[in-house]
Short mmCIF file of C-alpha atoms and ligand atoms in Angstrom, two decimals:
data_model
loop_
_atom_site.label_atom_id
_atom_site.label_comp_id
_atom_site.label_asym_id
_atom_site.label_seq_id
_atom_site.Cartn_x
_atom_site.Cartn_y
_atom_site.Cartn_z
CA MET A 1 -28.47 37.83 54.31
CA PRO A 2 -24.65 37.93 54.86
CA HIS A 3 -23.21 41.46 54.78
CA GLN A 4 -20.21 42.21 52.21
CA HIS A 5 -17.29 40.30 52.72
CA GLN A 6 -18.71 38.40 55.58
CA ALA A 7 -20.91 34.77 54.78
CA ASP A 8 -22.88 34.29 58.15
CA SER A 9 -24.09 30.86 58.93
CA THR A 10 -27.67 31.73 57.37
CA PHE A 11 -26.06 31.97 53.85
CA ALA A 12 -27.92 29.16 51.42
CA ASN A 13 -25.67 26.27 49.76
CA PRO A 14 -24.63 25.43 46.97
CA VAL A 15 -23.17 28.86 46.63
CA ILE A 16 -22.73 27.90 42.75
CA PRO A 17 -25.44 25.18 41.93
CA GLY A 18 -25.29 22.68 38.99
CA PHE A 19 -22.30 21.48 37.53
CA TYR A 20 -19.63 23.64 38.41
CA PRO A 21 -16.88 21.47 40.33
CA ASP A 22 -13.65 21.30 41.46
CA PRO A 23 -13.73 25.64 42.32
CA SER A 24 -10.76 27.49 43.20
CA ILE A 25 -10.80 30.53 44.77
CA CYS A 26 -8.53 33.89 44.90
CA ARG A 27 -9.11 37.60 46.49
CA VAL A 28 -8.30 41.16 45.10
CA GLY A 29 -9.04 43.82 47.84
CA ASP A 30 -12.94 43.15 47.96
CA ASP A 31 -13.59 41.06 44.95
CA TYR A 32 -13.16 37.38 44.70
CA TYR A 33 -12.94 35.40 41.43
CA LEU A 34 -13.23 31.43 40.78
CA ALA A 35 -12.65 29.37 38.34
CA CYS A 36 -14.19 25.59 37.72
CA SER A 37 -13.86 22.50 35.77
CA SER A 38 -15.65 22.34 32.16
CA PHE A 39 -14.73 19.07 30.81
CA GLU A 40 -15.60 18.51 27.19
CA TYR A 41 -17.98 21.61 27.33
CA PHE A 42 -16.65 24.90 25.17
CA PRO A 43 -16.48 27.28 26.47
CA GLY A 44 -14.33 26.18 28.83
CA VAL A 45 -13.13 26.96 32.72
CA PRO A 46 -16.09 29.36 33.93
CA LEU A 47 -15.11 32.18 36.16
CA PHE A 48 -17.47 33.86 38.72
CA HIS A 49 -17.16 37.38 40.82
CA SER A 50 -18.59 37.74 44.16
CA ARG A 51 -17.67 40.02 47.14
CA ASP A 52 -19.46 38.02 49.68
CA LEU A 53 -18.57 34.98 48.71
CA VAL A 54 -22.23 33.81 48.83
CA HIS A 55 -23.50 35.73 45.45
CA TRP A 56 -21.82 34.71 42.18
CA THR A 57 -22.18 35.95 38.72
CA GLN A 58 -20.69 34.84 35.97
CA ILE A 59 -18.12 36.73 34.68
CA GLY A 60 -17.00 35.20 31.57
CA ASN A 61 -14.67 31.69 30.49
CA ALA A 62 -11.17 31.78 30.84
CA LEU A 63 -11.02 29.37 27.42
CA ASP A 64 -13.27 30.84 25.21
CA ARG A 65 -11.90 30.92 21.47
CA PRO A 66 -10.09 28.09 19.45
CA SER A 67 -7.34 29.42 19.69
CA GLN A 68 -7.52 28.45 23.47
CA LEU A 69 -9.19 25.59 23.25
CA CYS A 70 -9.78 23.20 20.23
CA LEU A 71 -11.08 19.79 22.00
CA PRO A 72 -11.46 17.39 19.11
CA ALA A 73 -14.78 15.99 17.58
CA ASP A 74 -13.92 12.42 19.24
CA LEU A 75 -13.10 13.56 22.48
CA PRO A 76 -14.82 10.88 25.24
CA SER A 77 -17.50 13.18 27.94
CA SER A 78 -16.14 13.92 30.74
CA ALA A 79 -12.45 14.31 29.36
CA GLY A 80 -11.34 17.84 28.56
CA ILE A 81 -10.93 20.39 31.01
CA TYR A 82 -10.01 19.05 34.79
CA ALA A 83 -9.32 20.84 37.94
CA PRO A 84 -8.49 24.99 37.37
CA THR A 85 -5.94 26.84 39.78
CA LEU A 86 -6.85 30.50 39.22
CA ARG A 87 -4.08 32.61 41.75
CA HIS A 88 -3.46 36.72 41.50
CA HIS A 89 0.38 37.39 41.48
CA ASP A 90 2.04 40.30 40.74
CA GLY A 91 -0.81 42.08 39.10
CA ARG A 92 -2.06 39.18 36.94
CA PHE A 93 -4.29 36.62 37.20
CA TRP A 94 -2.85 33.13 36.51
CA LEU A 95 -5.10 30.18 35.97
CA ILE A 96 -3.46 26.93 35.12
CA VAL A 97 -6.00 23.89 34.34
CA THR A 98 -5.44 20.09 32.57
CA ASP A 99 -6.61 19.57 29.12
CA VAL A 100 -7.17 15.47 29.92
CA ARG A 101 -6.98 13.82 26.31
CA GLU A 102 -4.37 12.55 24.08
CA GLY A 103 -2.03 15.38 23.00
CA GLY A 104 -2.83 17.35 25.60
CA GLY A 105 -1.53 18.12 29.25
CA ASN A 106 -1.32 21.37 31.66
CA LEU A 107 -1.61 24.91 30.10
CA ILE A 108 -1.62 28.13 31.57
CA VAL A 109 -3.42 31.04 30.97
CA THR A 110 -3.25 34.73 32.45
CA ALA A 111 -5.13 38.18 32.31
CA THR A 112 -5.08 41.26 33.76
CA ASP A 113 -8.82 41.35 34.06
CA PRO A 114 -10.57 38.19 35.03
CA ALA A 115 -12.99 39.01 32.81
CA GLY A 116 -11.24 38.37 30.22
CA PRO A 117 -9.71 38.51 27.67
CA TRP A 118 -7.08 35.86 29.01
CA SER A 119 -4.09 35.38 27.00
CA ASP A 120 -3.50 31.82 24.73
CA PRO A 121 -2.33 29.39 26.60
CA VAL A 122 1.11 28.53 27.20
CA ARG A 123 2.28 24.49 27.87
CA ALA A 124 3.61 22.99 30.11
CA PRO A 125 4.69 19.40 29.48
CA GLY A 126 7.07 19.14 32.14
CA VAL A 127 4.01 19.23 34.81
CA PRO A 128 4.06 15.99 35.77
CA GLY A 129 0.27 15.38 36.17
CA ILE A 130 -3.33 16.54 36.74
CA ASP A 131 -4.47 19.18 38.98
CA PRO A 132 -2.10 21.50 38.79
CA ASP A 133 -1.43 24.28 41.73
CA LEU A 134 0.81 27.48 41.66
CA ALA A 135 2.72 28.91 44.43
CA TRP A 136 4.98 31.59 44.83
CA ASP A 137 7.94 31.45 47.25
CA GLU A 138 8.99 34.62 49.29
CA ASP A 139 12.13 34.69 46.33
CA GLY A 140 9.61 34.53 43.39
CA THR A 141 10.22 31.04 42.93
CA CYS A 142 7.20 29.20 41.69
CA TRP A 143 6.12 25.74 42.52
CA CYS A 144 4.07 23.68 40.59
CA THR A 145 2.02 20.74 42.64
CA VAL A 146 0.18 18.20 41.14
CA ALA A 147 -1.81 14.99 42.27
CA GLY A 148 -0.45 12.02 43.56
CA VAL A 149 1.19 14.62 45.48
CA SER A 150 4.56 15.68 43.69
CA GLN A 151 5.95 19.27 42.88
CA VAL A 152 8.35 21.00 39.86
CA ARG A 153 9.67 24.19 39.82
CA ILE A 154 8.09 25.78 36.79
CA ASP A 155 8.43 29.16 35.03
CA PRO A 156 4.84 30.14 34.82
CA SER A 157 5.05 32.82 31.83
CA THR A 158 6.70 30.60 29.76
CA GLY A 159 5.34 26.94 30.97
CA GLU A 160 8.78 25.86 31.47
CA THR A 161 9.80 23.39 34.32
CA TYR A 162 13.15 22.89 35.87
CA GLY A 163 14.52 19.59 37.92
CA THR A 164 13.17 16.65 39.02
CA PRO A 165 9.82 16.36 40.01
CA HIS A 166 10.14 15.43 44.03
CA ARG A 167 7.23 13.80 45.67
CA LEU A 168 5.67 15.63 48.35
CA TRP A 169 2.70 14.18 51.15
CA SER A 170 0.57 11.70 49.36
CA GLY A 171 -2.48 11.75 52.25
CA THR A 172 -3.37 9.30 54.60
CA PRO A 173 -1.86 6.09 54.19
CA GLY A 174 -3.96 3.71 52.78
CA ALA A 175 -6.54 6.38 51.21
CA LYS A 176 -7.00 6.15 47.27
CA ALA A 177 -6.17 9.54 44.92
CA PRO A 178 -4.48 11.95 46.67
CA GLU A 179 -5.44 15.26 44.07
CA ALA A 180 -6.25 18.58 44.02
CA PRO A 181 -3.77 20.02 45.87
CA HIS A 182 -2.91 23.91 46.69
CA LEU A 183 -0.19 25.58 48.86
CA TYR A 184 -0.64 28.36 50.99
CA ARG A 185 2.12 30.34 53.10
CA ILE A 186 0.08 31.29 55.86
CA GLY A 187 2.32 32.68 59.07
CA GLY A 188 5.01 30.87 59.59
CA TYR A 189 4.17 27.37 57.76
CA TRP A 190 3.79 26.24 54.09
CA TYR A 191 0.63 24.39 54.05
CA LEU A 192 -0.36 21.48 51.69
CA LEU A 193 -4.13 20.95 51.33
CA MET A 194 -5.89 18.19 49.31
CA ALA A 195 -8.42 15.93 48.37
CA GLU A 196 -8.41 12.63 49.31
CA GLY A 197 -10.61 9.13 48.98
CA GLY A 198 -12.06 9.76 45.85
CA THR A 199 -14.58 12.22 44.14
CA GLU A 200 -17.24 9.52 45.23
CA ARG A 201 -18.49 9.07 48.74
CA GLY A 202 -15.48 8.64 50.23
CA HIS A 203 -14.10 12.19 49.08
CA GLY A 204 -12.59 14.31 52.09
CA VAL A 205 -10.49 17.24 52.45
CA SER A 206 -7.04 16.57 54.55
CA ILE A 207 -3.73 19.14 54.75
CA ALA A 208 -0.33 19.31 56.19
CA ARG A 209 2.38 22.10 57.39
CA GLY A 210 5.90 22.29 57.08
CA ARG A 211 8.43 25.57 57.08
CA ARG A 212 8.83 25.46 52.98
CA PRO A 213 6.83 24.97 50.23
CA THR A 214 8.81 22.10 48.89
CA GLY A 215 8.57 20.53 52.20
CA PRO A 216 8.97 18.31 54.08
CA PHE A 217 5.19 18.35 55.33
CA GLU A 218 3.85 16.90 58.39
CA PRO A 219 0.45 15.91 58.23
CA CYS A 220 -2.65 17.42 60.54
CA PRO A 221 -3.59 15.06 63.38
CA ALA A 222 -6.89 15.85 62.94
CA ASN A 223 -7.20 14.95 59.01
CA PRO A 224 -9.72 14.67 57.51
CA ILE A 225 -10.65 17.95 57.94
CA LEU A 226 -13.44 17.87 56.42
CA THR A 227 -15.58 14.74 54.87
CA HIS A 228 -19.39 13.96 54.92
CA ARG A 229 -18.58 10.28 54.02
CA SER A 230 -20.49 7.62 55.84
CA THR A 231 -22.67 10.27 57.32
CA ASP A 232 -26.61 11.23 56.36
CA HIS A 233 -25.27 14.77 55.16
CA PRO A 234 -27.68 15.93 52.66
CA ILE A 235 -24.42 17.01 50.73
CA GLN A 236 -22.42 14.03 49.88
CA ASN A 237 -18.69 14.06 48.22
CA THR A 238 -17.44 16.65 49.92
CA GLY A 239 -13.98 17.73 48.86
CA HIS A 240 -11.47 19.25 46.22
CA ALA A 241 -11.19 22.47 48.08
CA ASP A 242 -9.21 25.80 48.21
CA LEU A 243 -8.84 28.02 51.00
CA VAL A 244 -9.50 31.82 51.04
CA GLN A 245 -9.42 34.59 53.78
CA ALA A 246 -11.64 37.33 53.64
CA PRO A 247 -10.33 41.55 54.42
CA ASP A 248 -11.77 41.26 58.06
CA ASP A 249 -9.06 38.20 58.18
CA SER A 250 -12.01 35.30 58.44
CA TRP A 251 -10.87 32.37 56.80
CA TRP A 252 -13.43 30.52 53.99
CA MET A 253 -13.11 27.08 51.96
CA VAL A 254 -14.82 26.42 48.88
CA LEU A 255 -15.09 22.67 48.27
CA LEU A 256 -17.22 20.62 45.61
CA GLY A 257 -20.27 18.27 47.20
CA VAL A 258 -23.16 16.45 45.29
CA ARG A 259 -26.76 16.14 46.83
CA PRO A 260 -27.77 12.92 46.10
CA ARG A 261 -31.66 12.30 46.28
CA GLY A 262 -34.54 9.62 45.91
CA GLY A 263 -33.66 5.85 47.66
CA THR A 264 -30.59 4.09 48.15
CA PRO A 265 -28.32 4.38 47.19
CA GLY A 266 -28.78 7.61 46.14
CA TRP A 267 -28.95 9.18 42.60
CA HIS A 268 -26.67 13.24 42.13
CA VAL A 269 -28.00 14.69 38.74
CA LEU A 270 -26.69 18.23 38.89
CA GLY A 271 -23.14 16.56 38.95
CA ARG A 272 -20.62 18.32 41.42
CA GLU A 273 -21.36 21.67 42.73
CA THR A 274 -19.99 24.28 44.67
CA PHE A 275 -20.35 24.79 48.15
CA LEU A 276 -19.30 27.26 50.90
CA ALA A 277 -17.91 26.51 54.51
CA PRO A 278 -16.26 28.64 57.23
CA VAL A 279 -12.76 28.10 58.51
CA THR A 280 -11.40 29.14 61.80
CA TRP A 281 -8.07 27.99 62.93
CA ALA A 282 -6.43 25.91 66.41
CA ASP A 283 -2.90 25.34 67.25
CA GLY A 284 -1.70 26.44 63.93
CA TRP A 285 -4.34 24.02 61.63
CA PRO A 286 -7.47 24.93 60.09
CA VAL A 287 -10.69 23.55 61.08
CA VAL A 288 -13.48 23.66 58.94
CA GLY A 289 -17.07 24.42 60.23
CA GLU A 290 -20.50 22.92 59.33
CA VAL A 291 -21.22 22.76 55.12
CA PRO A 292 -24.63 24.74 55.88
CA LEU A 293 -27.77 22.73 54.52
CA GLU A 294 -29.15 23.87 51.11
CA ALA A 295 -31.28 25.52 53.95
CA PRO A 296 -33.33 28.57 52.32
CA ALA A 297 -31.57 31.43 53.07
CA PRO A 298 -34.31 34.31 54.24
CA GLY A 299 -36.47 35.46 51.86
CA TRP A 300 -36.80 32.72 49.66
CA PRO A 301 -40.01 32.07 48.75
CA LEU A 302 -41.65 28.68 50.36
CA LEU A 303 -44.60 28.58 48.27
CA PRO A 304 -44.58 26.79 44.92
CA GLY A 305 -43.39 28.65 41.90
CA PRO A 306 -40.55 30.32 39.96
CA VAL A 307 -37.88 31.26 42.40
CA GLU A 308 -35.30 32.32 39.93
CA ALA A 309 -36.08 32.64 36.19
CA SER A 310 -34.12 33.65 33.08
CA ARG A 311 -35.12 33.96 30.15
CA ASP A 312 -32.98 34.42 26.51
CA ASP A 313 -34.51 36.28 23.51
CA PHE A 314 -31.12 35.64 21.43
CA ASP A 315 -31.33 39.30 20.32
CA LEU A 316 -27.93 40.32 20.97
CA ASN A 317 -24.94 38.78 18.81
CA GLU A 318 -23.34 37.02 21.80
CA VAL A 319 -24.91 34.62 23.75
CA ARG A 320 -24.42 34.86 27.61
CA PRO A 321 -21.45 33.33 29.14
CA SER A 322 -23.35 30.51 30.81
CA TRP A 323 -24.25 28.71 27.45
CA ILE A 324 -22.40 25.77 26.75
CA SER A 325 -21.59 23.36 23.93
CA PRO A 326 -19.59 19.87 23.85
CA ARG A 327 -16.41 20.14 22.35
CA ASP A 328 -17.03 23.08 20.09
CA ARG A 329 -19.50 26.01 19.33
CA PRO A 330 -18.66 26.63 15.43
CA ALA A 331 -20.23 30.23 13.92
CA GLU A 332 -21.40 27.77 10.87
CA HIS A 333 -23.47 25.81 13.04
CA TYR A 334 -24.62 27.90 15.68
CA SER A 335 -25.83 31.92 14.78
CA THR A 336 -27.77 34.71 16.30
CA LYS A 337 -27.31 36.57 13.64
CA GLU A 338 -28.90 34.16 10.69
CA ARG A 339 -32.36 34.89 11.75
CA SER A 340 -32.44 37.94 13.54
CA GLY A 341 -33.88 37.35 17.32
CA TRP A 342 -33.13 33.52 16.91
CA LEU A 343 -30.96 31.19 18.12
CA THR A 344 -30.14 29.39 14.36
CA LEU A 345 -28.80 25.93 14.83
CA ARG A 346 -27.68 23.91 11.58
CA ALA A 347 -26.85 20.27 12.15
CA ARG A 348 -23.58 18.17 11.54
CA GLY A 349 -24.13 14.99 12.99
CA GLY A 350 -26.85 13.56 13.64
CA SER A 351 -28.80 13.09 16.93
CA LEU A 352 -27.97 13.80 20.77
CA ASP A 353 -25.97 10.44 20.43
CA GLU A 354 -23.70 12.01 18.72
CA ARG A 355 -20.46 13.77 20.02
CA ASP A 356 -20.20 16.37 17.73
CA VAL A 357 -23.98 16.69 17.99
CA VAL A 358 -25.03 20.53 17.53
CA PHE A 359 -26.42 21.36 21.07
CA ALA A 360 -26.70 24.69 23.28
CA GLY A 361 -27.35 24.50 27.04
CA ARG A 362 -27.20 25.91 29.95
CA ARG A 363 -26.85 23.60 33.52
CA GLN A 364 -29.39 22.36 35.85
CA GLN A 365 -28.92 24.54 38.84
CA HIS A 366 -32.09 23.57 40.89
CA LEU A 367 -33.24 20.33 42.07
CA SER A 368 -36.97 21.09 40.70
CA CYS A 369 -36.86 23.59 37.71
CA ARG A 370 -38.84 23.81 33.87
CA GLY A 371 -37.31 24.75 30.45
CA ARG A 372 -39.37 26.05 27.63
CA THR A 373 -38.05 26.97 24.53
CA LEU A 374 -40.16 28.22 21.18
CA VAL A 375 -38.96 26.04 18.42
CA ASP A 376 -39.10 26.43 14.31
CA PRO A 377 -38.93 23.32 13.31
CA ALA A 378 -40.23 24.22 9.20
CA SER A 379 -37.05 23.54 7.78
CA GLY A 380 -35.12 20.57 10.22
CA ARG A 381 -35.71 18.96 13.35
CA GLY A 382 -34.98 19.87 16.66
CA GLY A 383 -35.77 20.23 20.39
CA LEU A 384 -35.25 21.11 23.71
CA ALA A 385 -33.11 18.16 25.65
CA VAL A 386 -31.77 17.10 29.61
CA ARG A 387 -28.14 16.10 28.40
CA LEU A 388 -26.38 14.02 31.13
CA ASP A 389 -23.69 12.58 28.21
CA GLU A 390 -24.04 11.34 24.79
CA ARG A 391 -25.78 8.47 26.29
CA HIS A 392 -27.68 9.31 28.78
CA HIS A 393 -30.25 12.51 27.64
CA TYR A 394 -34.30 12.66 26.97
CA GLU A 395 -35.48 15.20 24.48
CA ILE A 396 -38.84 16.29 23.06
CA GLU A 397 -37.93 17.12 19.52
CA ALA A 398 -40.10 19.12 16.70
CA SER A 399 -40.08 18.35 12.90
CA ALA A 400 -42.42 19.40 10.35
CA THR A 401 -44.77 16.79 10.99
CA ASP A 402 -44.37 15.43 14.52
CA VAL A 403 -43.36 15.76 17.83
CA ARG A 404 -41.65 13.46 19.47
CA VAL A 405 -40.35 12.19 22.62
CA ILE A 406 -37.15 10.39 22.32
CA ALA A 407 -35.15 8.52 25.42
CA ARG A 408 -31.60 7.55 25.45
CA VAL A 409 -30.22 5.39 28.35
CA GLY A 410 -27.00 3.37 27.96
CA SER A 411 -26.81 1.41 24.58
CA LEU A 412 -31.10 1.94 24.66
CA ARG A 413 -32.50 4.14 22.49
CA THR A 414 -36.66 4.73 22.50
CA VAL A 415 -39.23 7.33 21.51
CA VAL A 416 -41.45 7.25 24.25
CA ALA A 417 -44.24 9.15 23.06
CA SER A 418 -45.31 11.09 19.19
CA LYS A 419 -48.19 13.16 18.11
CA PRO A 420 -48.43 15.37 14.89
CA LEU A 421 -47.11 18.78 15.31
CA PRO A 422 -50.00 21.20 16.61
CA THR A 423 -51.37 23.44 14.64
CA GLY A 424 -48.82 26.35 13.32
CA PRO A 425 -45.27 26.62 12.48
CA THR A 426 -43.47 26.89 15.34
CA VAL A 427 -44.37 25.02 19.09
CA VAL A 428 -43.19 25.54 22.51
CA LEU A 429 -41.22 22.53 23.86
CA GLY A 430 -41.62 22.01 27.34
CA ILE A 431 -39.32 20.27 30.34
CA ASN A 432 -40.35 19.58 33.88
CA ILE A 433 -38.04 18.54 36.67
CA THR A 434 -39.93 17.66 39.67
CA GLU A 435 -38.78 15.78 42.83
CA PRO A 436 -41.30 12.93 43.87
CA PRO A 437 -42.82 13.73 47.24
CA ALA A 438 -41.02 11.67 49.93
CA ALA A 439 -41.73 8.68 49.83
CA HIS A 440 -40.84 5.16 51.83
CA ASP A 441 -40.05 3.16 49.13
CA ALA A 442 -36.49 2.88 48.82
CA ARG A 443 -35.79 2.31 45.35
CA THR A 444 -37.65 5.65 44.41
CA GLY A 445 -35.70 7.88 41.94
CA PRO A 446 -34.30 11.29 42.45
CA ASP A 447 -36.63 13.20 40.28
CA VAL A 448 -39.28 12.99 37.01
CA ILE A 449 -38.12 14.53 34.11
CA SER A 450 -41.95 15.27 32.22
CA LEU A 451 -41.65 16.61 28.81
CA GLY A 452 -44.33 17.95 26.35
CA ILE A 453 -45.33 21.10 24.38
CA GLY A 454 -46.84 24.35 26.04
CA GLU A 455 -49.97 25.64 24.69
CA PRO A 456 -51.24 28.61 23.36
CA ASP A 457 -53.20 29.82 26.67
CA GLY A 458 -49.70 28.82 29.14
CA THR A 459 -50.61 25.20 30.40
CA PHE A 460 -48.99 21.82 29.26
CA THR A 461 -49.45 19.13 27.35
CA GLU A 462 -47.38 16.29 28.87
CA LEU A 463 -46.32 13.49 26.39
CA ALA A 464 -43.99 11.23 28.65
CA THR A 465 -42.55 11.19 32.44
CA LEU A 466 -39.51 9.45 32.87
CA ASP A 467 -37.76 8.44 35.80
CA GLY A 468 -34.55 11.16 36.35
CA ARG A 469 -32.40 8.41 37.96
CA TYR A 470 -30.99 7.27 34.01
CA LEU A 471 -29.58 10.68 34.05
CA SER A 472 -27.63 10.58 37.06
CA THR A 473 -23.93 10.47 37.58
CA GLU A 474 -24.37 7.17 39.72
CA VAL A 475 -26.30 5.47 36.25
CA ALA A 476 -23.88 7.19 33.70
CA GLY A 477 -20.71 7.56 35.46
CA GLY A 478 -18.08 10.49 34.88
CA PHE A 479 -17.75 14.03 36.25
CA THR A 480 -20.17 16.25 34.89
CA GLY A 481 -24.19 17.26 35.25
CA ARG A 482 -27.25 17.71 33.87
CA VAL A 483 -27.29 20.30 31.07
CA ILE A 484 -30.43 21.63 29.51
CA GLY A 485 -30.67 23.45 26.13
CA MET A 486 -31.44 23.02 22.14
CA TYR A 487 -30.21 20.78 19.51
CA ALA A 488 -30.85 20.45 15.75
CA ALA A 489 -30.51 17.04 14.57
CA GLU A 490 -31.41 17.60 10.87
CA GLY A 491 -31.43 20.68 8.95
CA THR A 492 -31.36 24.03 10.27
CA VAL A 493 -33.50 25.11 13.19
CA HIS A 494 -34.60 28.01 14.66
CA PHE A 495 -35.24 29.40 18.05
CA ASP A 496 -36.97 32.07 19.23
CA TRP A 497 -36.69 31.86 23.08
CA PHE A 498 -35.30 29.90 25.80
CA GLY A 499 -37.28 30.16 29.30
CA TYR A 500 -35.58 28.43 32.63
CA GLU A 501 -36.88 28.82 36.08
CA ALA A 502 -36.33 27.25 39.36
CA LEU A 503 -39.19 25.73 41.45
CA ALA A 504 -38.84 26.09 45.19
CA PRO A 505 -37.66 22.86 47.03
C1 6LW B 601 -10.16 16.54 39.42
C2 6LW B 601 -10.33 15.76 40.24
C3 6LW B 601 -11.29 15.18 40.95
O1 6LW B 601 -9.05 16.40 38.26
O2 6LW B 601 -12.20 15.14 40.49
O3 6LW B 601 -12.81 15.51 42.94
C4 6LW B 601 -11.37 15.29 38.98
N1 6LW B 601 -11.91 15.40 42.59
O4 6LW B 601 -9.53 16.48 41.61
C5 6LW B 601 -12.17 15.52 38.00
O5 6LW B 601 -12.49 16.60 38.57
#
């Protein structure tokens, strides 16, 4: 177990599993804070705290009320909130992020406590691109650097920009998508870190340095300083990184990566996750160490069975910060007060095929896991789903009369199985996700997803087992990962509890 401040080589990656991409990190004293992208989900920009860079706890979301984030019902999946930068300057936390949609643009929020409240946003229409970074010069001048890579002077308290944006270093010639820039003053240099090669298998991290924050920048001769492209490393698409120095002066990088599984070409289903790697310095350049495997940490039980369990009984008025919903979460449709101790979902559109579906879920964070919920469908129709987006989801749905398994893959939608509602007004719906045993068939999928009914004696009656590849980013496209949760497709549906258990690999 790493001791405080210093992650040693035995830590388990990803340090934040599940769809938590584009990590940005800062340290204040002994505390580290980290922010991620959230795309079409509300609340936006999950925020985490850690004291050792390895164990992270979600402390809130930077955009957690409609006055800060009001995503329209027709927002496409994988649009919305992209790539924040989190910094601490002058006694405050500053977070700048892009809202990718028509009329969106960059916005800045501040807080004295990163757990919130965060301010209402200030818009920065003069910022010339996505993936904005904020860096302050010695004299207090603030520079905003964006994908491309270009830069403009900004007053982050008003969002006003000054002068014409100027081009900085654009990465390795021929590499696509120079993006995710972060600018740091380290020693006598300004370092410009960025991602290039695209966020798919070609992703990587490169760096340049100069004497001034505005350049000129000289590229590191060892670029890319991190990439897993064309390797057989189990963590792929490594890129979009940020640097942090620990109190003991050691340096660390947080980055996104994916864990493709199955045969060729490999499918990743949890989205882009947050990983940690050690950094050393040589000749004034950072050298990124091995991104350790997700090898079980000491103490991780290797026997099958739950390794991490969480259960929500909906007994509090507030839901945990890790619960997310597509686009918005209005109180008329999501309530823990209507029926005490239950989550009540009131349908507004229709099924999970609709962009305004009423759905509350949490990220699938483990390759093998299971979800359960106890539902009362007497006055509606709804259930438990694994969702990648509106066009890619599997669900088990209960009504007053029956239980059905539905699969939506691209433009195909099928009722895979159905049976009469078992006796009783309530039913436990379940989803089991497991990695298939190692096979020599190159076409084996990443995992299998079983949907069924939890019986009163604790056993599970499977209604259908489906190939997980169709709920992967390689099939669906986009930037997000799977979310498991409850939804209402018709009327009012009550959920007494929701449980999630990670299973040992
Ligand atoms: C983000 C870009 C990227 O804006 O993916 O991996 C985009 N990098 O930097 C969406 O997260």
